[in-house]
PDB file of C-alpha atoms in Angstrom:
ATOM      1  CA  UNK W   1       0.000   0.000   0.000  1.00  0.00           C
ATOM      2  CA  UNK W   2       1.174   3.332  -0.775  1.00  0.00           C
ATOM      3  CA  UNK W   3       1.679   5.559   2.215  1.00  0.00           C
ATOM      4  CA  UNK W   4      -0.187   9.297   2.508  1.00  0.00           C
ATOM      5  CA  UNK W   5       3.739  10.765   1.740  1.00  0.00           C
ATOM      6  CA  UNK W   6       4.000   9.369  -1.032  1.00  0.00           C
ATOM      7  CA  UNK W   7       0.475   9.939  -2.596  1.00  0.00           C
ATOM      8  CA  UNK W   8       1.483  13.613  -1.570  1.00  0.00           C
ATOM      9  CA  UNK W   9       4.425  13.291  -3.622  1.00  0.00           C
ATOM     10  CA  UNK W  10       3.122  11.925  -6.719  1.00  0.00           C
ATOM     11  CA  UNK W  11       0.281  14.255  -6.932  1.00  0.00           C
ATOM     12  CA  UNK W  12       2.632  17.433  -6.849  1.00  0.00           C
ATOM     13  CA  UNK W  13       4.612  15.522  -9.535  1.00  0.00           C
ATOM     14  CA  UNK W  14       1.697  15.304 -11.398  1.00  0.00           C
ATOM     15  CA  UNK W  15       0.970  18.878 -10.862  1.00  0.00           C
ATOM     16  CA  UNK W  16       4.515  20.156 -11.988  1.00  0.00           C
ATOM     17  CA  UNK W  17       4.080  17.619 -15.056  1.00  0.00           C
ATOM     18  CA  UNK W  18       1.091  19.527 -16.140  1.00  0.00           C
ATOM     19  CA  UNK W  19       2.424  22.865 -15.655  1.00  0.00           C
ATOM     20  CA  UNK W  20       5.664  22.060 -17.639  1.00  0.00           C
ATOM     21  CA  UNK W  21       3.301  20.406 -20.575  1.00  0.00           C
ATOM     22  CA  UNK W  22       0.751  23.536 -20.424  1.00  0.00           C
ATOM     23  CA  UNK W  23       3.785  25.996 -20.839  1.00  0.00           C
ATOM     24  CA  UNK W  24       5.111  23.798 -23.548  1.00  0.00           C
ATOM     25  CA  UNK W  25       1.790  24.081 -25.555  1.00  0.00           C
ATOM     26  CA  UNK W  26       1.110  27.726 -24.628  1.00  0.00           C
ATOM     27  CA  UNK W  27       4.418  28.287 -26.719  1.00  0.00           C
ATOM     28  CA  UNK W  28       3.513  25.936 -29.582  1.00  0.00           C
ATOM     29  CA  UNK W  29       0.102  27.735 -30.015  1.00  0.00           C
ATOM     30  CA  UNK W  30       2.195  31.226 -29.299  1.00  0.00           C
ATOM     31  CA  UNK W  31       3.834  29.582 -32.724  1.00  0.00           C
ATOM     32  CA  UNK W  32       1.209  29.803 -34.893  1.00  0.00           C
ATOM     33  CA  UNK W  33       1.280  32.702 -37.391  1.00  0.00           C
ATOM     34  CA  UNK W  34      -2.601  33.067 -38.134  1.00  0.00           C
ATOM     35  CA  UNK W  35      -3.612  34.033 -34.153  1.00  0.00           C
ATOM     36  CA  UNK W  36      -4.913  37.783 -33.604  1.00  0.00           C
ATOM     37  CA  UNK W  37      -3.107  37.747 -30.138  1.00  0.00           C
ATOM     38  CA  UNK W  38      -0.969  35.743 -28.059  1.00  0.00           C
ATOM     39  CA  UNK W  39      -2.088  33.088 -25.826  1.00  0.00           C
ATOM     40  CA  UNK W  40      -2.231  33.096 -21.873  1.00  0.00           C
ATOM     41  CA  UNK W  41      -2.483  30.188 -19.638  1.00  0.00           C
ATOM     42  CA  UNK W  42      -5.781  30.090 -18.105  1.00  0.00           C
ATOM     43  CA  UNK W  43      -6.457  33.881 -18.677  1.00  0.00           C
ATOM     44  CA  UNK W  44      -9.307  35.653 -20.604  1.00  0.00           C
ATOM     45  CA  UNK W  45      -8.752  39.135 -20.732  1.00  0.00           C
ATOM     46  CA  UNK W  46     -11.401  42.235 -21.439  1.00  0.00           C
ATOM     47  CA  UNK W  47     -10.087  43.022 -24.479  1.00  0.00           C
ATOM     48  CA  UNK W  48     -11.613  42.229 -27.960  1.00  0.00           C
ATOM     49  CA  UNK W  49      -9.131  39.343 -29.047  1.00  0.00           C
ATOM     50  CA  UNK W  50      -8.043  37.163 -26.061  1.00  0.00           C
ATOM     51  CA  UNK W  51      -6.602  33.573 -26.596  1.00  0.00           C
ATOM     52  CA  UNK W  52      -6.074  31.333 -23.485  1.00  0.00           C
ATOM     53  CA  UNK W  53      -4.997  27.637 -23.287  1.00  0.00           C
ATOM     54  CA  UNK W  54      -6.655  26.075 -19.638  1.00  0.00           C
ATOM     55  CA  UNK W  55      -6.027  22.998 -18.320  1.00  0.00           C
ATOM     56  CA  UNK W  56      -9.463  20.123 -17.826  1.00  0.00           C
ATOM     57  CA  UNK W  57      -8.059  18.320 -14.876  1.00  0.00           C
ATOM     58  CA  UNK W  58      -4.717  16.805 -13.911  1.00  0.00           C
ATOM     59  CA  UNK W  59      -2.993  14.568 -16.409  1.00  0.00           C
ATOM     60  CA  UNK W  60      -4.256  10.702 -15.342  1.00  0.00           C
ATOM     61  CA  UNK W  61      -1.465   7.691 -15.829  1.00  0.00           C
ATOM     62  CA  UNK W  62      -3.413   5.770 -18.053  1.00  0.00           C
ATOM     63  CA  UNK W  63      -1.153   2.153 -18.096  1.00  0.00           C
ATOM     64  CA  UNK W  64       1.813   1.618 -16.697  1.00  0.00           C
ATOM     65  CA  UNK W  65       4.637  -0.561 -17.569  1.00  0.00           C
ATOM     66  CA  UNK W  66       6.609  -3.168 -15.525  1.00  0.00           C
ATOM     67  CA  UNK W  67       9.566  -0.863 -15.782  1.00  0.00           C
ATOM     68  CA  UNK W  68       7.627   2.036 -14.230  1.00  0.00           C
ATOM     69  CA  UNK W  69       7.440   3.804 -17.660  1.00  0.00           C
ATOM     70  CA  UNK W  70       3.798   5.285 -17.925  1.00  0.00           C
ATOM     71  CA  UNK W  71       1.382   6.429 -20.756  1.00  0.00           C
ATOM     72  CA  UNK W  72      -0.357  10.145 -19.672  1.00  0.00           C
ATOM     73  CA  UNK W  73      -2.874  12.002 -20.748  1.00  0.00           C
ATOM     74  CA  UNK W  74      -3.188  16.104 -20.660  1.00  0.00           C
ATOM     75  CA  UNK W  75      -6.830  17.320 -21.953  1.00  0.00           C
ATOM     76  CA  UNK W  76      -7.540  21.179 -22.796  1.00  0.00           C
ATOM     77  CA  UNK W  77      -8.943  23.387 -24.333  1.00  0.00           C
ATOM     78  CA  UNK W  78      -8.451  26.925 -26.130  1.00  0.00           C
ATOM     79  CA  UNK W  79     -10.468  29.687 -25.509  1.00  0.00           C
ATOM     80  CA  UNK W  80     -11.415  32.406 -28.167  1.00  0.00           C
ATOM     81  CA  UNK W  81     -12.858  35.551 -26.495  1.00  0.00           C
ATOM     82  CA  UNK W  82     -14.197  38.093 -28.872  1.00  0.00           C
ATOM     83  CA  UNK W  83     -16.660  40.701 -30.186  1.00  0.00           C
ATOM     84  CA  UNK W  84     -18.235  39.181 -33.027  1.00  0.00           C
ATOM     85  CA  UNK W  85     -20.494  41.882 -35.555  1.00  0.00           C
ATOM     86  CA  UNK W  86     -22.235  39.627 -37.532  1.00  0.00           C
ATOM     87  CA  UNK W  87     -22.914  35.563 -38.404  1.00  0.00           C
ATOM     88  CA  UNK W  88     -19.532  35.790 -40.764  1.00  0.00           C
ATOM     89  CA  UNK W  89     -17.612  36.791 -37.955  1.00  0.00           C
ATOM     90  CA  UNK W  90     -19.301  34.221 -35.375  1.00  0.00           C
ATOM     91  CA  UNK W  91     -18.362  31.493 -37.947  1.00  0.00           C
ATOM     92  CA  UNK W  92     -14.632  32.839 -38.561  1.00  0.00           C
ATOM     93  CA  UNK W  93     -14.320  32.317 -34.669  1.00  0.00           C
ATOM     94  CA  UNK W  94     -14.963  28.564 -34.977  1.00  0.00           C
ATOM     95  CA  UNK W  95     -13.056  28.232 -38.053  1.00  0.00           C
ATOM     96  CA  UNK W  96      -9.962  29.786 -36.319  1.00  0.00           C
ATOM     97  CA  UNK W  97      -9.985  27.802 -33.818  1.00  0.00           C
ATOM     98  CA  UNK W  98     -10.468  24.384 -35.797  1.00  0.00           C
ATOM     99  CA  UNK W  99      -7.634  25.472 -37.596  1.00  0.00           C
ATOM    100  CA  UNK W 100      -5.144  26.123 -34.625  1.00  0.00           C
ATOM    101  CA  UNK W 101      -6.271  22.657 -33.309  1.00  0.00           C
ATOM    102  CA  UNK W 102      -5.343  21.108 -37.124  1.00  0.00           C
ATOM    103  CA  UNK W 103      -2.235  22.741 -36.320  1.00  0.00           C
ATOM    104  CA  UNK W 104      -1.432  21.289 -33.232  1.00  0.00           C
ATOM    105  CA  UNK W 105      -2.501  18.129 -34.233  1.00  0.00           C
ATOM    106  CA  UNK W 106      -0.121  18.215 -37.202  1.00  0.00           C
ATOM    107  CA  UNK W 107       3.079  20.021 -34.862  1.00  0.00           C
ATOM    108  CA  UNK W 108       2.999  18.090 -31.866  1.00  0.00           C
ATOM    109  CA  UNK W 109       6.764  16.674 -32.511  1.00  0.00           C
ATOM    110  CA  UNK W 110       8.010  20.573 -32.224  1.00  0.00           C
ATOM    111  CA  UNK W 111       7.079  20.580 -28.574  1.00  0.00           C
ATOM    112  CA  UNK W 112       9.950  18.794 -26.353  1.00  0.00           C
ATOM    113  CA  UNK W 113       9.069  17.618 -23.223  1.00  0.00           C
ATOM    114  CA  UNK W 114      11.074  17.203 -20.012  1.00  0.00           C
ATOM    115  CA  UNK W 115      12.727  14.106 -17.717  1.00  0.00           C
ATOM    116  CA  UNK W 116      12.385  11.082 -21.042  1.00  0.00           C
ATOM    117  CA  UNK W 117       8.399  12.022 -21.769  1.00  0.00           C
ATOM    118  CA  UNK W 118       7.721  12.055 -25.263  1.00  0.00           C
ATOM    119  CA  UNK W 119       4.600  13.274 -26.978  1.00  0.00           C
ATOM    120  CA  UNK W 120       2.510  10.698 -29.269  1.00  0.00           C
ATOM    121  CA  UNK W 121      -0.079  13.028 -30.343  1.00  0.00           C
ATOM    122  CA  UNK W 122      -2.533  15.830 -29.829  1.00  0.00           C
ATOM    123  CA  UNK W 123      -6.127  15.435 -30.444  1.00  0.00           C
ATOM    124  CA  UNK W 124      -9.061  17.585 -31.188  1.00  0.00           C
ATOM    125  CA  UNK W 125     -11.804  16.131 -29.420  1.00  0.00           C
ATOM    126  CA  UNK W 126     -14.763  18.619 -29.740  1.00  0.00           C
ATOM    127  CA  UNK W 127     -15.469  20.578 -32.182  1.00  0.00           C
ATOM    128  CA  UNK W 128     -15.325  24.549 -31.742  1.00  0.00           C
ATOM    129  CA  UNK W 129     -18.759  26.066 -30.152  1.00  0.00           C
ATOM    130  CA  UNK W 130     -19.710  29.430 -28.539  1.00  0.00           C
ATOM    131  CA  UNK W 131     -19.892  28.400 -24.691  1.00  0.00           C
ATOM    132  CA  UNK W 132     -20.373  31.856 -23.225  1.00  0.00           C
ATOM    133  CA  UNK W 133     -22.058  35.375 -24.734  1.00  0.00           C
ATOM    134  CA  UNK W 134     -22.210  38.660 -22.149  1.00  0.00           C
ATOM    135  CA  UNK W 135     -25.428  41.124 -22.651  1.00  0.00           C
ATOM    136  CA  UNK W 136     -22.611  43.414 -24.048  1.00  0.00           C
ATOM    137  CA  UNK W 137     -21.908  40.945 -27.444  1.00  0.00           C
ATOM    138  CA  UNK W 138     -18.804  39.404 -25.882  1.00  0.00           C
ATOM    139  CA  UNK W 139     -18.508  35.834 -26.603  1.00  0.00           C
ATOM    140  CA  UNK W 140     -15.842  33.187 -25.612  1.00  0.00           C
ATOM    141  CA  UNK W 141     -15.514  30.346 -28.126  1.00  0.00           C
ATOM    142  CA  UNK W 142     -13.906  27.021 -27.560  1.00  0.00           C
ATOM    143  CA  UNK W 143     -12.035  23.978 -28.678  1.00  0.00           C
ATOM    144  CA  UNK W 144     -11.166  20.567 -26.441  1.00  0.00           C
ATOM    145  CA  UNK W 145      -7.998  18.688 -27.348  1.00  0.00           C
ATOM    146  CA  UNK W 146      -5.746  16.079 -25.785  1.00  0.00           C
ATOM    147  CA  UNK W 147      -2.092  15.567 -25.499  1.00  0.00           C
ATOM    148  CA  UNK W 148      -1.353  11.947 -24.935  1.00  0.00           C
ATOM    149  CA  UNK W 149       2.262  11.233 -24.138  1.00  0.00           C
ATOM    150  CA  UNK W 150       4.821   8.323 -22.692  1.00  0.00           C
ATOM    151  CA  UNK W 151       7.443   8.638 -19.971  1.00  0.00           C
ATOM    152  CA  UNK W 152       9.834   6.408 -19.278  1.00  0.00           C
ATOM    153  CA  UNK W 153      11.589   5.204 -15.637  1.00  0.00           C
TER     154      UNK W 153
END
């Protein structure tokens, strides 16, 4: 049985894992050429164009190997806030965003990850929607994806 210590232990591991993946994928999406602003971690500002990358919940060890090696999972999502005039603009929001998850579906392998962990892909799992409008027109946008990775002991 594992002792309170060192499920303390793990779980802050997992924690700092997350963090160091969520940077890594802030600057990937910070990469792409096409974005009207840069990306924050798990920050929406009041401005027209804000892009923000927030975590779902802590990366699970989905199987682990004899040798201690592991196979984890990070799930996301991007957030598009914005001021949209019209239906052509409501639809360019969802189109932006399903193309910056193509991209990061097709430039996982420029993202290098820490301590032997090595990235196997990044998946779009939902497809872009409006998820929040204010009385004043503002309306935040997103996209779900998931990083699945392997880390060897």
């Amino acid at each position: 049985p594992q002792s309170q210590a060192e499920g303390r232990r793990q779980t802050k591991g997992l924690i700092t894992e997350q963090e160091s993946i969520a940077r890594a994928v802030v600057e990937l999406v910070n990469g792409y050429k096409n974005k009207p602003c840069n990306c924050e971690y798990q920050h929406l500002g009041d401005k027209a164009y804000n892009l923000s990358l927030a975590s779902m919940t802590t990366a699970p060890r989905q199987t682990v190997d004899i040798t201690g090696g592991y196979t984890g999972e990070f799930p996301f999502a991007l957030y598009l806030r914005t001021i949209p005039e019209d239906n052509r603009d409501r639809l360019d929001c969802e189109q932006f965003l399903s193309e910056l998850a193509a991209y990061l579906e097709q430039n996982y392998d420029a993202i290098t990850l820490a301590d032997g962990r090595e990235i196997e892909e990044i998946e779009q799992t939902s497809t872009p929607a409006l998820v929040g409008r204010t009385d004043d027109g503002v309306c935040d946008y997103q996209v779900i994806l998931s990083l699945r990775y392997t880390a060897n002991q």
